[in-house]
Coordinates of C-alpha atoms in Angstrom, one line a residue:
Chain A
X41 CA -16.7 0.0 19.9
X42 CA -16.6 0.7 15.8
X43 CA -20.6 0.4 14.4
X44 CA -21.1 0.3 10.3
X45 CA -24.6 1.1 9.6
X46 CA -25.8 0.4 6.3
X47 CA -22.6 0.8 4.5
X48 CA -22.9 1.2 0.5
X49 CA -20.1 1.9 -2.1
X50 CA -20.4 1.7 -5.4
X51 CA -18.0 1.3 -8.8
X52 CA -18.0 2.7 -12.4
X53 CA -18.2 0.5 -14.5
X54 CA -19.2 -0.2 -18.5
X55 CA -22.1 -2.0 -17.8
X56 CA -23.8 0.1 -15.4
X57 CA -22.0 0.1 -11.6
X58 CA -20.6 -2.4 -9.8
X59 CA -21.8 -2.8 -6.4
X60 CA -18.2 -4.0 -3.8
X61 CA -19.9 -2.9 -0.5
X62 CA -23.5 -3.9 -0.5
X63 CA -25.9 -2.3 2.9
X64 CA -23.2 -3.8 5.2
X65 CA -23.9 -3.2 8.7
X66 CA -22.0 -5.1 11.6
X67 CA -20.7 -3.8 15.2
X68 CA -17.3 -4.7 16.6
X69 CA -16.8 -4.7 20.7
X70 CA -13.5 -3.0 21.7
X71 CA -11.0 -5.6 22.3
X72 CA -12.1 -7.6 19.9
X73 CA -10.3 -9.7 17.0
X74 CA -12.9 -9.7 14.4
X75 CA -12.9 -11.3 11.3
X76 CA -14.3 -10.2 7.7
X77 CA -13.7 -13.6 5.3
X78 CA -14.7 -13.9 2.0
X79 CA -13.1 -14.9 -1.0
X80 CA -11.4 -12.3 -3.5
X81 CA -13.8 -10.1 -5.2
X82 CA -16.0 -10.3 -2.2
X83 CA -15.6 -6.6 -0.9
X84 CA -13.9 -7.0 2.1
X85 CA -10.9 -5.1 1.5
X86 CA -12.8 -2.3 0.3
X87 CA -15.3 -2.5 3.2
X88 CA -12.2 -1.8 5.6
X89 CA -11.3 0.6 3.4
X90 CA -14.4 2.7 3.7
X91 CA -13.9 2.3 7.6
X92 CA -10.4 4.8 7.6
X93 CA -12.3 6.2 4.6
X94 CA -9.6 6.1 2.1
X95 CA -12.3 5.3 0.2
X96 CA -15.8 7.4 0.1
X97 CA -18.9 5.6 1.4
X98 CA -22.0 5.9 -1.3
X99 CA -23.9 5.6 1.5
X100 CA -24.4 4.9 5.4
X101 CA -22.8 5.8 9.5
X102 CA -19.5 4.9 10.1
X103 CA -19.5 5.1 14.3
X104 CA -16.3 4.3 16.3
X105 CA -17.3 5.0 19.6
X106 CA -19.2 7.9 19.3
X107 CA -18.1 9.6 16.7
X108 CA -18.9 9.5 13.2
X109 CA -16.7 9.3 10.6
X110 CA -18.3 10.5 7.2
X111 CA -19.1 13.7 8.9
X112 CA -15.6 14.3 9.1
X113 CA -13.2 17.4 7.6
X114 CA -10.3 16.0 6.2
X115 CA -8.4 18.1 8.9
X116 CA -10.4 16.4 11.7
X117 CA -10.2 12.7 9.4
X118 CA -6.4 13.3 9.6
X119 CA -6.5 13.0 13.5
X120 CA -9.1 9.8 13.7
X121 CA -6.8 8.7 11.4
X122 CA -4.0 8.5 13.6
X123 CA -5.9 6.2 15.8
X124 CA -6.3 3.2 13.1
X125 CA -3.5 2.1 12.5
X126 CA -3.4 -0.4 9.0
X127 CA -1.6 -2.9 7.5
X128 CA -1.3 -4.0 4.2
X129 CA -0.4 -7.7 2.5
X130 CA 2.3 -6.1 0.3
X131 CA 3.1 -4.3 3.1
X132 CA 3.6 -1.0 2.0
X133 CA 6.7 0.5 3.6
X134 CA 8.4 3.4 2.8
X135 CA 11.9 2.2 0.5
X136 CA 13.7 6.1 1.1
X137 CA 14.2 5.9 5.4
X138 CA 14.9 2.7 7.4
X139 CA 13.3 0.7 10.0
X140 CA 13.2 3.4 12.7
X141 CA 12.8 6.2 10.0
X142 CA 9.6 4.2 9.0
X143 CA 8.7 3.5 12.1
X144 CA 8.8 7.0 13.2
X145 CA 6.3 8.2 10.3
X146 CA 3.3 8.4 12.2
X147 CA 5.1 10.3 15.1
X148 CA 6.5 12.8 13.1
X149 CA 2.9 13.6 11.6
X150 CA 1.5 14.0 14.9
X151 CA 4.0 16.8 15.7
X152 CA 5.2 14.7 18.6
X153 CA 9.2 15.7 19.9
X154 CA 12.1 14.4 18.4
X155 CA 13.4 13.2 21.7
X156 CA 9.6 11.2 22.2
X157 CA 9.9 10.0 19.2
X158 CA 13.1 8.2 19.5
X159 CA 12.3 7.1 22.6
X160 CA 9.2 5.4 21.8
X161 CA 9.6 4.0 18.2
X162 CA 13.1 2.1 20.5
X163 CA 9.9 0.8 22.6
X164 CA 7.5 -0.1 19.3
X165 CA 10.0 -2.0 17.3
X166 CA 11.1 -3.8 20.8
X167 CA 7.6 -4.6 20.9
X168 CA 8.3 -6.0 17.0
X169 CA 10.8 -8.2 18.0
X170 CA 13.5 -5.9 15.6
X171 CA 14.9 -3.7 17.8
X172 CA 18.3 -5.2 15.8
X173 CA 17.1 -4.2 12.3
X174 CA 16.3 -0.6 13.2
X175 CA 18.7 0.9 11.0
X176 CA 18.4 -1.0 8.0
X177 CA 16.7 -0.2 4.9
X178 CA 12.7 -2.8 4.4
X179 CA 14.5 -3.6 1.3
X180 CA 17.0 -6.4 3.4
X181 CA 14.2 -7.6 5.4
X182 CA 12.1 -11.0 4.7
X183 CA 8.8 -10.7 3.9
X184 CA 7.6 -11.2 7.9
X185 CA 9.9 -8.7 8.7
X186 CA 8.8 -6.1 6.6
X187 CA 5.3 -6.9 8.2
X188 CA 6.4 -6.5 11.1
X189 CA 8.5 -3.4 10.6
X190 CA 4.6 -2.1 8.8
X191 CA 2.5 -3.0 12.0
X192 CA 5.8 -1.0 14.3
X193 CA 4.7 1.7 12.2
X194 CA 0.4 0.7 12.1
X195 CA 0.8 0.7 16.0
X196 CA 3.7 4.0 16.9
X197 CA 1.3 6.5 17.7
X198 CA -1.1 3.5 20.2
X199 CA -4.0 4.0 18.3
X200 CA -7.1 2.2 19.5
X201 CA -7.4 -0.7 15.7
X202 CA -5.8 -2.0 14.1
X203 CA -6.9 -2.9 10.5
X204 CA -5.1 -5.7 8.5
X205 CA -6.3 -6.7 4.8
X206 CA -4.7 -10.4 3.9
X207 CA -2.2 -9.3 6.2
X208 CA -0.8 -12.7 6.3
X209 CA -1.2 -13.2 2.3
X210 CA 2.2 -12.4 0.7
X211 CA 3.4 -15.0 4.0
X212 CA 4.6 -18.6 4.2
X213 CA 2.2 -20.6 6.6
X214 CA 5.1 -20.5 9.3
X215 CA 5.3 -17.0 9.3
X216 CA 2.1 -16.4 9.1
X217 CA 1.5 -17.8 12.3
X218 CA 4.4 -16.2 14.0
X219 CA 2.6 -12.6 12.7
X220 CA -1.0 -14.1 14.2
X221 CA 0.7 -15.0 17.4
X222 CA 2.4 -11.2 17.2
X223 CA -0.8 -9.1 16.3
X224 CA -2.5 -11.4 19.5
X225 CA 0.0 -10.6 22.1
X226 CA 0.2 -7.1 20.8
X227 CA -3.6 -6.7 21.5
X228 CA -3.6 -8.0 24.5
X229 CA -0.6 -5.2 25.2
X230 CA -2.4 -2.7 23.8
X231 CA -6.1 -2.9 23.8
X232 CA -6.7 -3.5 21.0
X233 CA -8.9 -3.6 18.7
X234 CA -8.6 -5.3 15.9
X235 CA -10.1 -6.6 12.5
X236 CA -8.9 -8.9 10.2
X237 CA -9.5 -9.5 6.5
X238 CA -8.8 -12.2 5.0
X239 CA -8.8 -14.8 1.8
X240 CA -7.9 -17.9 4.9
X241 CA -9.7 -20.0 7.3
X242 CA -6.8 -20.9 8.8
X243 CA -6.1 -16.8 9.9
X244 CA -10.1 -16.8 12.0
X245 CA -9.4 -20.1 13.4
X246 CA -6.5 -19.1 14.8
X247 CA -7.1 -15.6 16.3
X248 CA -10.5 -14.1 15.5
X249 CA -13.4 -14.1 18.5
X250 CA -15.7 -13.5 15.8
X251 CA -16.0 -13.3 12.3
X252 CA -18.3 -11.4 9.1
X253 CA -18.3 -13.5 6.2
X254 CA -18.8 -11.7 2.7
X255 CA -19.8 -13.1 -0.5
X256 CA -21.1 -9.6 -3.4
X257 CA -20.2 -7.5 -1.6
X258 CA -22.7 -8.5 1.4
X259 CA -22.4 -9.8 4.6
X260 CA -23.9 -12.3 4.4
X261 CA -22.9 -14.4 7.9
X262 CA -22.0 -13.3 10.8
X263 CA -21.1 -15.4 14.4
X264 CA -18.1 -16.3 17.1
X265 CA -16.0 -18.0 15.3
X266 CA -17.3 -21.5 17.0
X267 CA -19.8 -21.2 16.1
X268 CA -19.6 -20.8 12.6
X269 CA -17.5 -23.9 12.7
X270 CA -20.2 -25.4 14.2
X271 CA -23.0 -25.0 12.3
X272 CA -22.3 -22.6 9.0
X273 CA -25.6 -21.5 7.9
X274 CA -24.0 -21.0 4.7
X275 CA -23.2 -22.8 1.6
X276 CA -19.7 -20.5 1.4
X277 CA -19.4 -20.9 5.4
X278 CA -19.7 -24.7 5.0
X279 CA -16.6 -24.3 2.1
X280 CA -14.5 -22.2 4.0
X281 CA -14.9 -24.4 7.0
X282 CA -14.6 -28.1 5.5
X283 CA -12.0 -26.6 3.3
X284 CA -10.0 -27.3 6.3
X285 CA -11.0 -30.5 6.9
X286 CA -9.8 -34.1 6.3
X287 CA -10.5 -34.1 2.5
X288 CA -12.9 -36.5 2.1
X289 CA -12.4 -38.3 -1.1
X290 CA -9.0 -39.7 0.2
X291 CA -10.7 -41.6 2.2
X292 CA -11.4 -45.3 1.4
X293 CA -14.4 -46.0 -0.5
X294 CA -17.6 -46.7 1.7
X295 CA -18.8 -50.6 2.6
X296 CA -22.4 -51.0 1.1
X297 CA -23.7 -51.4 5.1
X298 CA -22.9 -49.0 6.9
X299 CA -23.1 -45.0 7.1
X300 CA -20.5 -42.3 6.6
X301 CA -20.9 -40.0 9.5
X302 CA -19.5 -36.0 10.3
X303 CA -19.1 -35.1 13.3
X304 CA -18.0 -32.1 14.7
X305 CA -18.0 -31.1 17.8
X306 CA -16.7 -28.4 20.4
X307 CA -13.1 -29.5 22.1
X308 CA -14.3 -29.0 25.5
X309 CA -17.7 -30.7 25.5
X310 CA -16.6 -34.1 25.5
X311 CA -16.6 -35.0 28.7
X312 CA -16.6 -38.9 28.2
X313 CA -14.8 -42.1 25.8
X314 CA -17.2 -40.8 23.3
X315 CA -17.3 -43.4 20.5
X316 CA -16.4 -46.5 22.8
X317 CA -19.1 -45.7 24.5
X318 CA -21.4 -45.5 21.4
X319 CA -20.4 -48.8 20.5
X320 CA -20.9 -50.6 23.8
X321 CA -24.8 -48.8 23.8
X322 CA -25.7 -50.0 20.5
X323 CA -23.7 -52.4 19.2
X324 CA -22.6 -50.4 16.1
X325 CA -19.4 -51.0 15.2
X326 CA -17.6 -47.2 14.0
X327 CA -14.9 -46.8 12.1
X328 CA -12.7 -42.9 12.4
X329 CA -11.4 -42.4 8.9
X330 CA -9.8 -38.7 9.7
X331 CA -10.4 -36.5 12.3
X332 CA -8.8 -33.3 13.4
X333 CA -8.9 -30.7 16.1
X334 CA -8.9 -27.3 15.0
X335 CA -7.7 -25.2 18.0
X336 CA -10.1 -21.8 17.9
X337 CA -8.6 -18.5 19.1
X338 CA -11.3 -19.3 21.8
X339 CA -12.0 -23.5 21.1
X340 CA -11.0 -26.7 20.3
X341 CA -13.5 -27.5 17.7
X342 CA -13.2 -31.0 16.8
X343 CA -13.9 -33.4 13.5
X344 CA -14.4 -36.9 13.3
X345 CA -15.0 -39.0 9.6
X346 CA -16.8 -41.8 11.1
X347 CA -17.7 -45.2 9.4
X348 CA -20.8 -46.5 11.1
X349 CA -21.8 -49.9 10.1
X350 CA -24.8 -52.3 12.0
X351 CA -28.9 -51.9 11.3
X352 CA -30.2 -48.9 10.2
X353 CA -32.8 -48.7 13.2
X354 CA -28.7 -49.1 15.5
X355 CA -27.8 -46.2 13.1
X356 CA -30.3 -44.3 13.9
X357 CA -30.1 -44.3 17.5
X358 CA -26.6 -43.9 17.7
X359 CA -26.8 -40.4 15.9
X360 CA -29.2 -39.3 17.4
X361 CA -27.3 -40.1 20.9
X362 CA -25.0 -37.7 19.4
X363 CA -27.0 -34.9 19.4
X364 CA -27.8 -35.6 22.8
X365 CA -24.0 -35.4 23.7
X366 CA -23.8 -32.3 22.0
X367 CA -22.7 -33.2 18.1
X368 CA -23.4 -31.9 15.2
X369 CA -23.9 -34.7 12.8
X370 CA -23.3 -34.8 8.9
X371 CA -24.2 -37.9 6.9
X372 CA -22.6 -37.9 3.9
X373 CA -23.3 -40.5 3.1
X374 CA -25.6 -43.5 3.4
Chain B
X59 CA 47.9 26.8 -31.8
X60 CA 44.4 28.1 -30.6
X61 CA 43.6 30.5 -28.0
X62 CA 42.4 28.9 -25.3
X63 CA 41.3 32.1 -23.5
X64 CA 38.9 32.0 -26.9
X65 CA 37.5 28.6 -25.7
X66 CA 37.4 29.1 -21.7
X67 CA 34.8 32.4 -21.7
X68 CA 32.0 30.2 -24.0
X69 CA 32.2 27.5 -21.4
X70 CA 31.9 30.0 -18.5
X71 CA 29.2 31.1 -20.3
X72 CA 27.6 28.0 -20.8
X73 CA 27.9 26.7 -17.5
X74 CA 26.5 29.6 -15.8
X75 CA 23.4 30.2 -18.3
X76 CA 23.4 25.8 -17.6
X77 CA 23.4 26.6 -14.4
X78 CA 20.7 29.2 -13.7
X79 CA 18.6 27.9 -15.6
X80 CA 18.0 24.6 -14.3
X81 CA 17.8 26.7 -10.8
X82 CA 14.9 28.6 -12.2
X83 CA 13.4 25.9 -14.4
X84 CA 12.8 22.8 -11.5
X85 CA 11.6 26.0 -9.1
X86 CA 9.3 26.2 -11.7
X87 CA 9.0 23.1 -13.2
X88 CA 8.4 21.1 -9.5
X89 CA 6.0 22.1 -8.1
X90 CA 4.1 21.8 -11.3
X91 CA 4.6 18.8 -12.2
X92 CA 3.7 18.0 -8.0
X93 CA 0.6 19.6 -9.0
X94 CA 0.0 17.1 -12.0
X95 CA 0.0 14.4 -10.2
X96 CA -1.2 15.1 -6.5
X97 CA -4.9 16.7 -8.7
X98 CA -4.7 13.2 -10.7
X99 CA -8.0 11.0 -9.8
X100 CA -7.3 8.5 -7.1
X101 CA -4.1 10.5 -6.2
X102 CA -3.7 12.5 -3.0
X103 CA -5.8 15.6 -3.8
X104 CA -8.1 15.1 -6.6
X105 CA -9.0 18.3 -8.8
X106 CA -9.2 17.0 -12.0
X107 CA -10.0 21.0 -13.3
X108 CA -6.8 21.9 -12.2
X109 CA -4.9 19.0 -13.9
X110 CA -6.8 19.7 -16.8
X111 CA -5.7 23.7 -17.2
X112 CA -1.9 22.6 -15.6
X113 CA -1.0 19.5 -18.5
X114 CA -2.7 22.4 -21.0
X115 CA 0.0 24.4 -21.0
X116 CA 3.0 21.7 -20.2
X117 CA 1.9 21.1 -23.4
X118 CA 1.7 23.4 -25.1
X119 CA 4.8 25.7 -24.2
X120 CA 6.3 21.8 -25.1
X121 CA 5.0 22.3 -28.4
X122 CA 6.6 25.4 -29.0
X123 CA 10.0 24.9 -30.8
X124 CA 12.8 26.4 -28.6
X125 CA 14.2 29.0 -30.7
X126 CA 10.5 30.4 -31.3
X127 CA 10.0 30.8 -27.7
X128 CA 13.2 33.2 -27.2
X129 CA 11.7 34.9 -29.6
X130 CA 8.7 35.6 -28.4
X131 CA 9.9 35.9 -24.8
X132 CA 12.8 39.4 -25.8
X133 CA 10.0 41.4 -23.8
X134 CA 10.3 39.3 -21.0
X135 CA 13.5 39.1 -20.7
X136 CA 13.9 42.4 -21.3
X137 CA 11.7 43.6 -18.7
X138 CA 13.6 40.9 -16.3
X139 CA 17.0 41.5 -17.6
X140 CA 17.0 45.3 -19.3
X141 CA 18.6 43.6 -22.0
X142 CA 17.8 40.4 -24.9
X143 CA 21.1 39.4 -25.8
X144 CA 24.1 37.9 -23.8
X145 CA 23.9 34.7 -21.2
X146 CA 21.6 36.5 -18.3
X147 CA 19.0 37.3 -21.3
X148 CA 19.3 33.9 -22.5
X149 CA 18.3 32.4 -19.2
X150 CA 14.8 33.6 -19.3
X151 CA 14.0 31.8 -22.2
X152 CA 16.0 28.5 -20.8
X153 CA 14.2 28.4 -18.1
X154 CA 11.0 28.5 -19.5
X155 CA 11.2 26.4 -22.5
X156 CA 12.5 23.7 -19.4
X157 CA 10.2 24.3 -17.4
X158 CA 7.5 22.0 -18.9
X159 CA 10.1 19.3 -19.2
X160 CA 10.5 19.8 -15.9
X161 CA 7.3 19.7 -14.6
X162 CA 6.5 16.3 -17.0
X163 CA 9.8 14.0 -15.7
X164 CA 9.2 15.3 -12.6
X165 CA 5.5 13.7 -12.9
X166 CA 6.7 10.7 -14.2
X167 CA 9.3 9.8 -11.5
X168 CA 6.6 10.7 -8.6
X169 CA 3.9 8.1 -11.0
X170 CA 6.3 5.5 -10.0
X171 CA 5.5 5.8 -6.5
X172 CA 4.1 2.4 -5.8
X173 CA -0.1 3.1 -5.0
X174 CA 0.1 0.9 -1.7
X175 CA 2.8 3.6 -0.3
X176 CA 0.5 6.4 -1.1
X177 CA -2.8 4.8 1.1
X178 CA -0.5 3.7 3.4
X179 CA 0.9 7.0 4.3
X180 CA -2.3 8.6 4.0
X181 CA -4.0 5.9 6.1
X182 CA -2.0 7.1 9.1
X183 CA -3.0 10.7 8.5
X184 CA -0.5 12.8 6.5
X185 CA -1.5 15.9 5.1
X186 CA -0.7 17.0 1.3
X187 CA 1.9 18.8 1.9
X188 CA 3.1 16.1 4.0
X189 CA 2.4 13.7 1.6
X190 CA 4.1 15.6 -1.0
X191 CA 7.5 16.6 1.3
X192 CA 7.8 13.2 3.3
X193 CA 6.4 10.2 0.9
X194 CA 6.3 11.4 -2.4
X195 CA 9.4 13.8 -3.3
X196 CA 12.0 11.7 -1.2
X197 CA 10.7 8.3 -2.3
X198 CA 10.8 9.0 -6.1
X199 CA 14.6 10.9 -5.8
X200 CA 16.4 8.5 -7.6
X201 CA 14.5 8.8 -10.5
X202 CA 14.3 13.4 -10.5
X203 CA 17.9 13.2 -9.9
X204 CA 17.9 10.9 -13.1
X205 CA 15.5 13.7 -14.6
X206 CA 16.9 16.7 -13.5
X207 CA 20.4 15.5 -15.0
X208 CA 18.3 15.4 -18.7
X209 CA 17.2 18.3 -18.2
X210 CA 21.0 19.9 -17.5
X211 CA 21.9 18.1 -20.8
X212 CA 18.6 19.3 -22.6
X213 CA 19.9 22.8 -20.9
X214 CA 22.9 22.4 -22.8
X215 CA 21.6 21.7 -26.2
X216 CA 19.4 24.7 -25.9
X217 CA 21.9 26.9 -24.3
X218 CA 23.5 26.2 -27.7
X219 CA 21.5 26.9 -29.9
X220 CA 20.7 30.7 -28.1
X221 CA 23.7 31.4 -29.4
X222 CA 22.3 32.0 -32.8
X223 CA 20.8 34.6 -31.9
X224 CA 23.3 36.3 -29.1
X225 CA 23.2 34.3 -26.1
X226 CA 26.7 34.1 -25.3
X227 CA 28.6 30.8 -24.9
X228 CA 30.1 27.9 -26.8
X229 CA 27.2 27.8 -29.4
X230 CA 27.8 31.3 -30.3
X231 CA 31.1 30.6 -30.4
X232 CA 30.9 28.0 -32.6
X233 CA 28.5 29.4 -35.1
X234 CA 30.7 32.8 -35.3
X235 CA 33.4 31.3 -35.3
X236 CA 33.2 28.2 -37.3
X237 CA 29.9 29.1 -39.4
X238 CA 30.6 32.5 -40.2
X239 CA 34.3 32.6 -40.8
X240 CA 34.8 28.9 -41.9
X241 CA 37.3 27.9 -38.9
X242 CA 36.1 24.2 -38.8
X243 CA 39.3 24.0 -36.3
X244 CA 37.4 25.9 -33.5
X245 CA 33.6 24.8 -34.4
X246 CA 35.0 21.2 -33.7
X247 CA 37.0 22.0 -30.9
X248 CA 33.3 23.6 -29.0
X249 CA 31.5 21.2 -29.6
X250 CA 33.5 19.0 -28.4
X251 CA 34.0 20.8 -25.5
X252 CA 29.9 21.1 -25.1
X253 CA 29.8 16.5 -26.0
X254 CA 32.0 16.4 -22.5
X255 CA 30.4 18.6 -20.7
X256 CA 26.9 16.6 -21.4
X257 CA 29.4 13.2 -21.1
X258 CA 30.2 14.5 -17.2
X259 CA 27.2 16.0 -16.2
X260 CA 25.8 12.2 -17.4
X261 CA 27.8 10.6 -15.3
X262 CA 27.6 12.8 -12.1
X263 CA 23.8 12.0 -12.5
X264 CA 24.0 8.3 -12.6
X265 CA 26.6 7.9 -10.5
X266 CA 24.5 9.9 -7.4
X267 CA 21.1 7.8 -8.7
X268 CA 22.8 4.6 -8.2
X269 CA 24.7 5.8 -4.9
X270 CA 21.3 6.6 -4.0
X271 CA 19.5 2.8 -4.9
X272 CA 22.2 1.4 -3.8
X273 CA 21.9 2.9 0.2
X274 CA 18.5 1.9 0.1
X275 CA 18.8 -1.7 -1.1

């Protein structure tokens, strides 16, 4: 388990100092994919750098299992770092080395024997699906392939933890998907704990089990991903979640005598034909304006934008019924 | 017809001086340049005091005009080589004059290494020494090759200047025959040989650097 205890980091600035990470306390379970989302400048990249001490925290504690990292000297820190892989937005591969030499790099640092290095590099390149590019220099690879090399390098030492700093932000949506799929596979085969830093809710939706939302250096929300999708507590989180929903502005204008409702539900919680049942029971008319299912890593979350027409009373009954079905109802406009 | 032998010996002397002083100046300048970079703030092993002191020494030694430096270093040449005259004695001031230049050249090449790459390697637990030998120097290799080419060319120029105060080589030939005896022909040929040497060195340096770039692209 990774346990961060009130980590704080400030940077000097002409007008006083900037608090990049503000009293962050987080527990990340072994074997989970944990997301940290925030807008740029929220402090998430700094936070992840505090974990492996690429940046030194001003105060707080960093526990990985039974080791407190801030107390380690340089030598011991370098040993612990070999158990923490890291990948970056811009891949950061060594241009002077071929793909296989890049993957061999951390193994050389660890003092592994040449023959073993060769075997491990082969094995690792097979895991990321790049065996055929072993002898090539990174300059000849696409962005997605470069990130695969970077992942191979990060996991070559078979670390326990993988830190991903905006690892898919420089990639197109399709490549992003394939990299996320790879990370999910690797998490399972190598039993990794993964921390994903991102500004894209799609990434969180795709592979994370839990997520922390950061704003101005502080964690303002931290919960299971489906909970965050169902009940976002803060304005920022809501904006991340609704960003994934169909655009309401593009939907036709509302007819005066109706309510426009946003329904959110966990995909596996709906056992019966909900809308037709409601129509029959309450005598309202329901018009679906937009619908989407967000396939989360754990469960699907559904979103419906509907227009309900009927008397005020009928509509209120109907909202009550939705609530009883564990459906989150938001009145967009009445 | 001018005597071929007249030019051969000074050319070899120049090559000898340049060759040895390149080696010695790199031996001093390379570690100094590496230290300048890694001791910088936010680099591998920040050490502001060391960085400032080293930078100061480099600047001071680069400010002294070569001809003055050579005279100042006569005692050192006498101590090491036993004399202040001749090609071997000249290697000492040449090496010391070029070393701070090498340090700056190495510094600027190593600074070109992407900060993200350095960060990635630190995250994998590289020690300072591994950082230098496995990351900084290999990544900066093409720049270093071009920098050392520049150093060699500078040294060809300096070695000619050293001829003025008893250093030997092509500069000495040009001054003794061309300047003191008004044998303009010899002066011109000596200068031509220097030009050819410079051209050859630059060509070799560019070719080597391009070959490295090409291998990596």
